[in-house]
Amino acid sequence: MSNRTKLLILFILTIASILFFLLFKLGLHWEYLLTSWDQFTDDVAYAFRNRSNKILAMTIAGTAIAFSTVIFQTVTHNRILTPSIIGLDWLFLLVQTLLIFFLGGKNYAMISNEWMFLISIGTLVAFSIILFKIMLGKEGRSVYFLLLMGIIMGALFNSLSTFMQVLIDPNEFLLAQDKMFASFNNVQVKLLWWALGILIATIAIFFPLIRYLDVLSLGRDQSVNLGISYQRVVQITLIIVAILTALSTALVGPITFLGLLVVNVTYEIFKTYKHSILITGSIFVSIISLAIGQLIVERVFTFSTTLSVIINFIGGIYFIYLLLRGSK
């Protein structure tokens, strides 16, 4: 089976999963047909609008995570790494905890969703750019040196967040706890369009560089010999990774293992080095996973857990499997 055929099948499955999520048991209250047709149509319209917002959030977050993970693994030449290793997830939680700690729960709740979104993205991207500039500013420094510093900074952010969460009021701690897990249930509509605009603009800026990724996957020496400005392309790629990771994290919260899971599944489906196919396929797999996972959260677990918990559980097991398989 050719890669184009596989992409077509994945595209059909993506559309099917979206439609299934949107239409599954949409009209539950059929008793309104006997009493109030207007009430019935209003309920159906509200449910469809709510599900549409969720599926749009899944599409944005899934696309950002899949895209950033593929290009990040290409730059690092490692298929078991995700952008979260830089420490952006813990930095996001630290920013939220700092705001709660210094402003208090009431003032924190008064911050508009738009400002909170911009503060989160701005902080994460600014930290990433500074880290990249310091770690990769000198010629010859390895990307693995950046990853090591990212792990250390992530541990520091985690420790600071935990320390301040112990000090704040228990009621205010619940606000910080809500930010620890990704959720598609309370996404703001205005933020969706902001996030969609940033996503499209970021991918459009990086699009001309996608053709270099096939060469970058060969390694630093081969890329330089083939005439690619390796340091420049790597730095731009990492900045794009930071923007997309910050975007998905600020929109729905941290989903640590989603990128690792969907991208490695894509590698298993498509035995190719072409990133145009890998990126497209991983986006489709990501949207399918999120749509089906959210449906399971709502219909099977009845909102007793969050989608990020399920994904991190499955992704953690798959991560261990990849490590064991790699050791053999």
mmCIF file of C-alpha atoms in Angstrom:
data_model
loop_
_atom_site.group_PDB
_atom_site.id
_atom_site.type_symbol
_atom_site.label_atom_id
_atom_site.label_comp_id
_atom_site.label_asym_id
_atom_site.label_seq_id
_atom_site.Cartn_x
_atom_site.Cartn_y
_atom_site.Cartn_z
ATOM 1 C CA MET A 1 0.000 0.000 0.000
ATOM 2 C CA SER A 2 1.435 3.373 -1.014
ATOM 3 C CA ASN A 3 1.914 6.254 1.402
ATOM 4 C CA ARG A 4 -0.663 8.339 -0.471
ATOM 5 C CA THR A 5 -3.245 5.616 0.013
ATOM 6 C CA LYS A 6 -2.408 5.428 3.710
ATOM 7 C CA LEU A 7 -2.755 9.219 4.002
ATOM 8 C CA LEU A 8 -6.127 9.063 2.266
ATOM 9 C CA ILE A 9 -7.332 6.358 4.663
ATOM 10 C CA LEU A 10 -6.139 8.387 7.648
ATOM 11 C CA PHE A 11 -7.877 11.468 6.265
ATOM 12 C CA ILE A 12 -11.151 9.551 5.917
ATOM 13 C CA LEU A 13 -10.769 8.177 9.459
ATOM 14 C CA THR A 14 -10.096 11.714 10.741
ATOM 15 C CA ILE A 15 -13.266 13.078 9.127
ATOM 16 C CA ALA A 16 -15.236 10.064 10.377
ATOM 17 C CA SER A 17 -13.978 10.479 13.961
ATOM 18 C CA ILE A 18 -14.815 14.202 13.902
ATOM 19 C CA LEU A 19 -18.327 13.574 12.588
ATOM 20 C CA PHE A 20 -18.850 10.734 15.065
ATOM 21 C CA PHE A 21 -17.809 12.988 17.937
ATOM 22 C CA LEU A 22 -20.083 15.789 16.718
ATOM 23 C CA LEU A 23 -23.182 13.695 16.037
ATOM 24 C CA PHE A 24 -23.034 10.808 18.528
ATOM 25 C CA LYS A 25 -26.263 10.956 20.604
ATOM 26 C CA LEU A 26 -26.691 14.599 19.699
ATOM 27 C CA GLY A 27 -30.456 14.595 20.232
ATOM 28 C CA LEU A 28 -30.825 12.834 23.582
ATOM 29 C CA HIS A 29 -34.031 14.491 24.772
ATOM 30 C CA TRP A 30 -36.520 13.118 22.304
ATOM 31 C CA GLU A 31 -39.303 13.738 24.832
ATOM 32 C CA TYR A 32 -39.144 17.389 23.796
ATOM 33 C CA LEU A 33 -40.675 16.316 20.472
ATOM 34 C CA LEU A 34 -43.911 15.700 22.364
ATOM 35 C CA THR A 35 -43.766 18.870 24.448
ATOM 36 C CA SER A 36 -41.586 21.604 22.996
ATOM 37 C CA TRP A 37 -39.971 21.471 19.559
ATOM 38 C CA ASP A 38 -38.229 24.792 20.201
ATOM 39 C CA GLN A 39 -36.625 23.479 23.382
ATOM 40 C CA PHE A 40 -35.473 20.394 21.534
ATOM 41 C CA THR A 41 -33.851 22.347 18.699
ATOM 42 C CA ASP A 42 -32.224 24.762 21.161
ATOM 43 C CA ASP A 43 -30.688 21.884 23.117
ATOM 44 C CA VAL A 44 -29.407 20.204 19.946
ATOM 45 C CA ALA A 45 -27.943 23.477 18.669
ATOM 46 C CA TYR A 46 -26.238 24.157 22.016
ATOM 47 C CA ALA A 47 -24.782 20.631 22.173
ATOM 48 C CA PHE A 48 -23.541 20.833 18.572
ATOM 49 C CA ARG A 49 -21.955 24.242 19.180
ATOM 50 C CA ASN A 50 -20.259 22.987 22.352
ATOM 51 C CA ARG A 51 -18.894 19.911 20.586
ATOM 52 C CA SER A 52 -17.744 22.026 17.637
ATOM 53 C CA ASN A 53 -15.668 24.185 19.987
ATOM 54 C CA LYS A 54 -14.140 21.064 21.517
ATOM 55 C CA ILE A 55 -13.261 19.505 18.171
ATOM 56 C CA LEU A 56 -11.724 22.788 16.998
ATOM 57 C CA ALA A 57 -9.604 22.883 20.167
ATOM 58 C CA MET A 58 -8.551 19.265 19.570
ATOM 59 C CA THR A 59 -7.625 20.064 15.968
ATOM 60 C CA ILE A 60 -5.522 23.078 16.972
ATOM 61 C CA ALA A 61 -3.799 21.359 19.895
ATOM 62 C CA GLY A 62 -3.329 18.078 18.029
ATOM 63 C CA THR A 63 -1.854 19.809 14.992
ATOM 64 C CA ALA A 64 0.509 21.930 17.090
ATOM 65 C CA ILE A 65 1.718 18.977 19.178
ATOM 66 C CA ALA A 66 2.150 16.605 16.234
ATOM 67 C CA PHE A 67 3.907 19.183 14.045
ATOM 68 C CA SER A 68 6.268 20.327 16.790
ATOM 69 C CA THR A 69 7.129 16.769 17.895
ATOM 70 C CA VAL A 70 8.029 15.584 14.391
ATOM 71 C CA ILE A 71 10.393 18.476 13.680
ATOM 72 C CA PHE A 72 11.806 18.349 17.228
ATOM 73 C CA GLN A 73 12.671 14.661 16.902
ATOM 74 C CA THR A 74 14.283 15.368 13.532
ATOM 75 C CA VAL A 75 16.523 18.059 15.017
ATOM 76 C CA THR A 76 17.472 15.914 18.026
ATOM 77 C CA HIS A 77 17.714 12.670 15.992
ATOM 78 C CA ASN A 78 15.828 10.850 18.718
ATOM 79 C CA ARG A 79 12.350 9.315 18.462
ATOM 80 C CA ILE A 80 11.674 9.068 22.192
ATOM 81 C CA LEU A 81 11.990 12.790 22.938
ATOM 82 C CA THR A 82 9.208 15.361 22.969
ATOM 83 C CA PRO A 83 9.327 19.186 23.197
ATOM 84 C CA SER A 84 8.151 18.983 26.810
ATOM 85 C CA ILE A 85 11.672 17.858 27.757
ATOM 86 C CA ILE A 86 12.759 21.505 27.444
ATOM 87 C CA GLY A 87 10.651 22.211 30.528
ATOM 88 C CA LEU A 88 7.855 24.268 28.977
ATOM 89 C CA ASP A 89 5.090 22.284 30.686
ATOM 90 C CA TRP A 90 6.591 22.930 34.114
ATOM 91 C CA LEU A 91 7.232 26.578 33.254
ATOM 92 C CA PHE A 92 3.553 26.966 32.336
ATOM 93 C CA LEU A 93 2.530 25.540 35.695
ATOM 94 C CA LEU A 94 5.087 27.756 37.462
ATOM 95 C CA VAL A 95 3.687 30.886 35.783
ATOM 96 C CA GLN A 96 0.142 30.003 36.879
ATOM 97 C CA THR A 97 1.310 29.247 40.415
ATOM 98 C CA LEU A 98 3.269 32.528 40.614
ATOM 99 C CA LEU A 99 0.233 34.517 39.546
ATOM 100 C CA ILE A 100 -1.936 32.796 42.161
ATOM 101 C CA PHE A 101 0.745 33.157 44.840
ATOM 102 C CA PHE A 102 1.332 36.897 44.375
ATOM 103 C CA LEU A 103 -2.090 38.075 43.180
ATOM 104 C CA GLY A 104 -4.316 35.818 45.225
ATOM 105 C CA GLY A 105 -7.135 33.625 44.024
ATOM 106 C CA LYS A 106 -9.678 36.427 43.566
ATOM 107 C CA ASN A 107 -7.402 38.679 41.530
ATOM 108 C CA TYR A 108 -6.178 35.694 39.539
ATOM 109 C CA ALA A 109 -9.745 34.779 38.625
ATOM 110 C CA MET A 110 -10.345 38.366 37.446
ATOM 111 C CA ILE A 111 -7.630 38.138 34.757
ATOM 112 C CA SER A 112 -9.336 37.801 31.377
ATOM 113 C CA ASN A 113 -8.806 34.619 29.400
ATOM 114 C CA GLU A 114 -7.229 36.576 26.546
ATOM 115 C CA TRP A 115 -4.616 38.174 28.812
ATOM 116 C CA MET A 116 -3.895 34.845 30.510
ATOM 117 C CA PHE A 117 -3.429 33.229 27.110
ATOM 118 C CA LEU A 118 -1.021 35.948 25.959
ATOM 119 C CA ILE A 119 0.910 35.924 29.249
ATOM 120 C CA SER A 120 1.363 32.148 29.065
ATOM 121 C CA ILE A 121 2.457 32.079 25.433
ATOM 122 C CA GLY A 122 4.702 35.141 25.816
ATOM 123 C CA THR A 123 6.476 33.722 28.862
ATOM 124 C CA LEU A 124 7.051 30.276 27.356
ATOM 125 C CA VAL A 125 8.292 31.592 24.023
ATOM 126 C CA ALA A 126 10.536 34.221 25.654
ATOM 127 C CA PHE A 127 12.106 31.594 27.928
ATOM 128 C CA SER A 128 12.671 29.268 24.971
ATOM 129 C CA ILE A 129 14.311 31.935 22.821
ATOM 130 C CA ILE A 130 16.614 32.999 25.672
ATOM 131 C CA LEU A 131 17.519 29.361 26.381
ATOM 132 C CA PHE A 132 18.204 28.649 22.708
ATOM 133 C CA LYS A 133 20.264 31.817 22.346
ATOM 134 C CA ILE A 134 22.440 31.011 25.359
ATOM 135 C CA MET A 135 22.814 27.287 24.727
ATOM 136 C CA LEU A 136 23.156 27.353 20.938
ATOM 137 C CA GLY A 137 24.613 30.813 20.466
ATOM 138 C CA LYS A 138 28.140 29.494 20.043
ATOM 139 C CA GLU A 139 29.030 27.468 16.995
ATOM 140 C CA GLY A 140 29.710 23.826 17.696
ATOM 141 C CA ARG A 141 27.480 23.396 20.745
ATOM 142 C CA SER A 142 25.384 20.276 20.559
ATOM 143 C CA VAL A 143 21.597 20.188 20.741
ATOM 144 C CA TYR A 144 21.970 17.597 23.503
ATOM 145 C CA PHE A 145 23.555 20.267 25.686
ATOM 146 C CA LEU A 146 20.328 22.236 25.238
ATOM 147 C CA LEU A 147 18.248 19.193 26.172
ATOM 148 C CA LEU A 148 20.303 18.648 29.319
ATOM 149 C CA MET A 149 19.743 22.246 30.405
ATOM 150 C CA GLY A 150 16.055 21.900 29.569
ATOM 151 C CA ILE A 151 15.739 18.895 31.870
ATOM 152 C CA ILE A 152 17.511 20.754 34.674
ATOM 153 C CA MET A 153 15.355 23.867 34.223
ATOM 154 C CA GLY A 154 12.212 21.739 34.114
ATOM 155 C CA ALA A 155 13.141 20.104 37.419
ATOM 156 C CA LEU A 156 13.787 23.553 38.904
ATOM 157 C CA PHE A 157 10.417 24.873 37.717
ATOM 158 C CA ASN A 158 8.671 21.794 39.095
ATOM 159 C CA SER A 159 10.325 22.214 42.505
ATOM 160 C CA LEU A 160 9.453 25.909 42.688
ATOM 161 C CA SER A 161 5.846 25.231 41.708
ATOM 162 C CA THR A 162 5.499 22.510 44.339
ATOM 163 C CA PHE A 163 7.078 24.743 47.005
ATOM 164 C CA MET A 164 4.683 27.624 46.355
ATOM 165 C CA GLN A 165 1.655 25.343 46.083
ATOM 166 C CA VAL A 166 2.393 24.121 49.607
ATOM 167 C CA LEU A 167 2.410 27.714 50.889
ATOM 168 C CA ILE A 168 -0.785 29.010 49.270
ATOM 169 C CA ASP A 169 -4.289 28.637 50.619
ATOM 170 C CA PRO A 170 -5.866 25.203 49.934
ATOM 171 C CA ASN A 171 -8.753 26.827 48.076
ATOM 172 C CA GLU A 172 -6.321 28.702 45.860
ATOM 173 C CA PHE A 173 -4.368 25.487 45.328
ATOM 174 C CA LEU A 174 -7.406 24.094 43.527
ATOM 175 C CA LEU A 175 -6.965 26.821 40.908
ATOM 176 C CA ALA A 176 -3.384 25.714 40.325
ATOM 177 C CA GLN A 177 -4.425 22.061 40.311
ATOM 178 C CA ASP A 178 -6.869 22.730 37.465
ATOM 179 C CA LYS A 179 -3.930 23.848 35.309
ATOM 180 C CA MET A 180 -1.988 20.618 35.863
ATOM 181 C CA PHE A 181 -4.166 18.585 33.511
ATOM 182 C CA ALA A 182 -5.247 19.342 29.981
ATOM 183 C CA SER A 183 -8.978 19.775 29.436
ATOM 184 C CA PHE A 184 -11.106 20.452 26.371
ATOM 185 C CA ASN A 185 -14.280 21.108 28.324
ATOM 186 C CA ASN A 186 -13.776 24.767 29.246
ATOM 187 C CA VAL A 187 -11.937 26.174 26.247
ATOM 188 C CA GLN A 188 -12.919 29.776 25.481
ATOM 189 C CA VAL A 189 -14.267 30.422 21.979
ATOM 190 C CA LYS A 190 -12.294 33.665 21.532
ATOM 191 C CA LEU A 191 -9.061 31.893 22.369
ATOM 192 C CA LEU A 192 -9.760 29.270 19.710
ATOM 193 C CA TRP A 193 -9.668 31.829 16.923
ATOM 194 C CA TRP A 194 -6.569 33.496 18.378
ATOM 195 C CA ALA A 195 -4.863 30.126 18.631
ATOM 196 C CA LEU A 196 -5.947 29.140 15.114
ATOM 197 C CA GLY A 197 -4.485 32.355 13.702
ATOM 198 C CA ILE A 198 -1.171 31.835 15.516
ATOM 199 C CA LEU A 199 -1.048 28.193 14.393
ATOM 200 C CA ILE A 200 -1.634 29.013 10.726
ATOM 201 C CA ALA A 201 0.870 31.884 10.777
ATOM 202 C CA THR A 202 3.561 29.780 12.485
ATOM 203 C CA ILE A 203 3.205 26.840 10.096
ATOM 204 C CA ALA A 204 3.159 29.205 7.108
ATOM 205 C CA ILE A 205 6.431 30.803 8.263
ATOM 206 C CA PHE A 206 8.104 27.444 8.721
ATOM 207 C CA PHE A 207 6.644 25.843 5.578
ATOM 208 C CA PRO A 208 9.549 26.811 3.245
ATOM 209 C CA LEU A 209 11.991 25.059 5.609
ATOM 210 C CA ILE A 210 10.176 21.712 5.621
ATOM 211 C CA ARG A 211 12.171 20.555 2.610
ATOM 212 C CA TYR A 212 15.362 20.902 4.679
ATOM 213 C CA LEU A 213 14.126 18.458 7.321
ATOM 214 C CA ASP A 214 14.682 15.464 5.044
ATOM 215 C CA VAL A 215 18.356 16.418 4.837
ATOM 216 C CA LEU A 216 18.594 17.360 8.530
ATOM 217 C CA SER A 217 17.547 13.822 9.436
ATOM 218 C CA LEU A 218 20.856 12.611 7.943
ATOM 219 C CA GLY A 219 22.843 14.381 10.666
ATOM 220 C CA ARG A 220 24.867 17.550 11.145
ATOM 221 C CA ASP A 221 27.891 16.629 9.011
ATOM 222 C CA GLN A 222 25.866 15.439 6.042
ATOM 223 C CA SER A 223 23.615 18.518 6.220
ATOM 224 C CA VAL A 224 26.586 20.880 6.203
ATOM 225 C CA ASN A 225 28.211 18.992 3.324
ATOM 226 C CA LEU A 226 25.005 19.324 1.314
ATOM 227 C CA GLY A 227 25.034 23.103 1.740
ATOM 228 C CA ILE A 228 22.473 23.643 4.502
ATOM 229 C CA SER A 229 23.070 26.310 7.137
ATOM 230 C CA TYR A 230 22.640 23.757 9.922
ATOM 231 C CA GLN A 231 22.877 26.108 12.917
ATOM 232 C CA ARG A 232 20.394 28.599 11.473
ATOM 233 C CA VAL A 233 17.836 25.972 10.457
ATOM 234 C CA VAL A 234 18.070 24.242 13.846
ATOM 235 C CA GLN A 235 17.554 27.497 15.749
ATOM 236 C CA ILE A 236 14.536 28.488 13.634
ATOM 237 C CA THR A 237 13.092 24.995 14.025
ATOM 238 C CA LEU A 238 13.462 25.083 17.803
ATOM 239 C CA ILE A 239 11.775 28.494 17.970
ATOM 240 C CA ILE A 240 8.855 27.127 15.941
ATOM 241 C CA VAL A 241 8.725 24.131 18.296
ATOM 242 C CA ALA A 242 8.606 26.482 21.293
ATOM 243 C CA ILE A 243 5.777 28.564 19.786
ATOM 244 C CA LEU A 244 3.645 25.535 18.902
ATOM 245 C CA THR A 245 4.260 23.842 22.263
ATOM 246 C CA ALA A 246 3.429 27.064 24.114
ATOM 247 C CA LEU A 247 0.302 27.457 21.987
ATOM 248 C CA SER A 248 -1.120 24.022 22.779
ATOM 249 C CA THR A 249 -0.142 24.231 26.450
ATOM 250 C CA ALA A 250 -1.660 27.692 26.950
ATOM 251 C CA LEU A 251 -4.851 26.655 25.127
ATOM 252 C CA VAL A 252 -5.723 23.328 26.774
ATOM 253 C CA GLY A 253 -2.933 22.543 29.251
ATOM 254 C CA PRO A 254 0.031 20.133 29.202
ATOM 255 C CA ILE A 255 -0.322 16.773 27.415
ATOM 256 C CA THR A 256 3.118 15.295 27.892
ATOM 257 C CA PHE A 257 2.979 12.007 25.993
ATOM 258 C CA LEU A 258 0.588 12.825 23.138
ATOM 259 C CA GLY A 259 3.343 13.830 20.730
ATOM 260 C CA LEU A 260 5.468 10.792 21.566
ATOM 261 C CA LEU A 261 2.503 8.473 21.072
ATOM 262 C CA VAL A 262 1.067 9.779 17.806
ATOM 263 C CA VAL A 263 4.392 10.463 16.087
ATOM 264 C CA ASN A 264 5.809 7.005 16.788
ATOM 265 C CA VAL A 265 2.556 5.426 15.596
ATOM 266 C CA THR A 266 2.972 7.489 12.422
ATOM 267 C CA TYR A 267 6.534 6.200 12.011
ATOM 268 C CA GLU A 268 5.167 2.661 12.192
ATOM 269 C CA ILE A 269 2.520 3.382 9.552
ATOM 270 C CA PHE A 270 4.716 5.316 7.126
ATOM 271 C CA LYS A 271 8.112 3.788 6.469
ATOM 272 C CA THR A 272 9.505 6.932 4.874
ATOM 273 C CA TYR A 273 11.891 9.791 5.522
ATOM 274 C CA LYS A 274 9.732 12.441 3.809
ATOM 275 C CA HIS A 275 8.576 14.912 6.429
ATOM 276 C CA SER A 276 5.695 16.205 4.344
ATOM 277 C CA ILE A 277 4.104 12.766 4.718
ATOM 278 C CA LEU A 278 5.176 12.229 8.339
ATOM 279 C CA ILE A 279 3.864 15.600 9.502
ATOM 280 C CA THR A 280 0.531 15.209 7.707
ATOM 281 C CA GLY A 281 0.081 11.651 8.946
ATOM 282 C CA SER A 282 0.936 12.528 12.543
ATOM 283 C CA ILE A 283 -1.596 15.379 12.494
ATOM 284 C CA PHE A 284 -4.326 12.989 11.341
ATOM 285 C CA VAL A 285 -3.373 10.391 13.989
ATOM 286 C CA SER A 286 -3.336 13.110 16.666
ATOM 287 C CA ILE A 287 -6.822 14.398 15.819
ATOM 288 C CA ILE A 288 -8.227 10.864 15.682
ATOM 289 C CA SER A 289 -6.684 10.026 19.077
ATOM 290 C CA LEU A 290 -8.026 13.174 20.726
ATOM 291 C CA ALA A 291 -11.534 12.826 19.286
ATOM 292 C CA ILE A 292 -11.908 9.171 20.258
ATOM 293 C CA GLY A 293 -10.229 9.753 23.630
ATOM 294 C CA GLN A 294 -12.510 12.666 24.511
ATOM 295 C CA LEU A 295 -15.539 10.606 23.515
ATOM 296 C CA ILE A 296 -14.388 7.836 25.864
ATOM 297 C CA VAL A 297 -13.892 10.374 28.672
ATOM 298 C CA GLU A 298 -17.417 11.710 28.211
ATOM 299 C CA ARG A 299 -19.354 8.512 27.484
ATOM 300 C CA VAL A 300 -17.436 5.764 29.295
ATOM 301 C CA PHE A 301 -15.851 7.550 32.266
ATOM 302 C CA THR A 302 -18.592 10.245 32.447
ATOM 303 C CA PHE A 303 -16.050 13.036 33.068
ATOM 304 C CA SER A 304 -14.603 11.261 36.115
ATOM 305 C CA THR A 305 -11.137 11.729 34.616
ATOM 306 C CA THR A 306 -9.458 13.932 32.031
ATOM 307 C CA LEU A 307 -8.184 13.096 28.576
ATOM 308 C CA SER A 308 -4.604 14.008 29.480
ATOM 309 C CA VAL A 309 -4.572 11.378 32.250
ATOM 310 C CA ILE A 310 -5.597 8.648 29.806
ATOM 311 C CA ILE A 311 -3.128 9.788 27.142
ATOM 312 C CA ASN A 312 -0.256 10.079 29.622
ATOM 313 C CA PHE A 313 -1.054 6.607 30.997
ATOM 314 C CA ILE A 314 -1.062 4.990 27.547
ATOM 315 C CA GLY A 315 1.858 7.136 26.398
ATOM 316 C CA GLY A 316 3.902 6.223 29.471
ATOM 317 C CA ILE A 317 3.438 2.514 28.788
ATOM 318 C CA TYR A 318 4.334 3.037 25.135
ATOM 319 C CA PHE A 319 7.413 5.037 26.168
ATOM 320 C CA ILE A 320 8.622 2.112 28.291
ATOM 321 C CA TYR A 321 7.974 -0.196 25.344
ATOM 322 C CA LEU A 322 10.086 2.010 23.060
ATOM 323 C CA LEU A 323 12.922 2.016 25.585
ATOM 324 C CA LEU A 324 12.837 -1.771 25.936
ATOM 325 C CA ARG A 325 12.665 -2.251 22.173
ATOM 326 C CA GLY A 326 15.547 0.165 21.657
ATOM 327 C CA SER A 327 17.693 -1.677 24.197
ATOM 328 C CA LYS A 328 17.330 -4.864 22.149
#
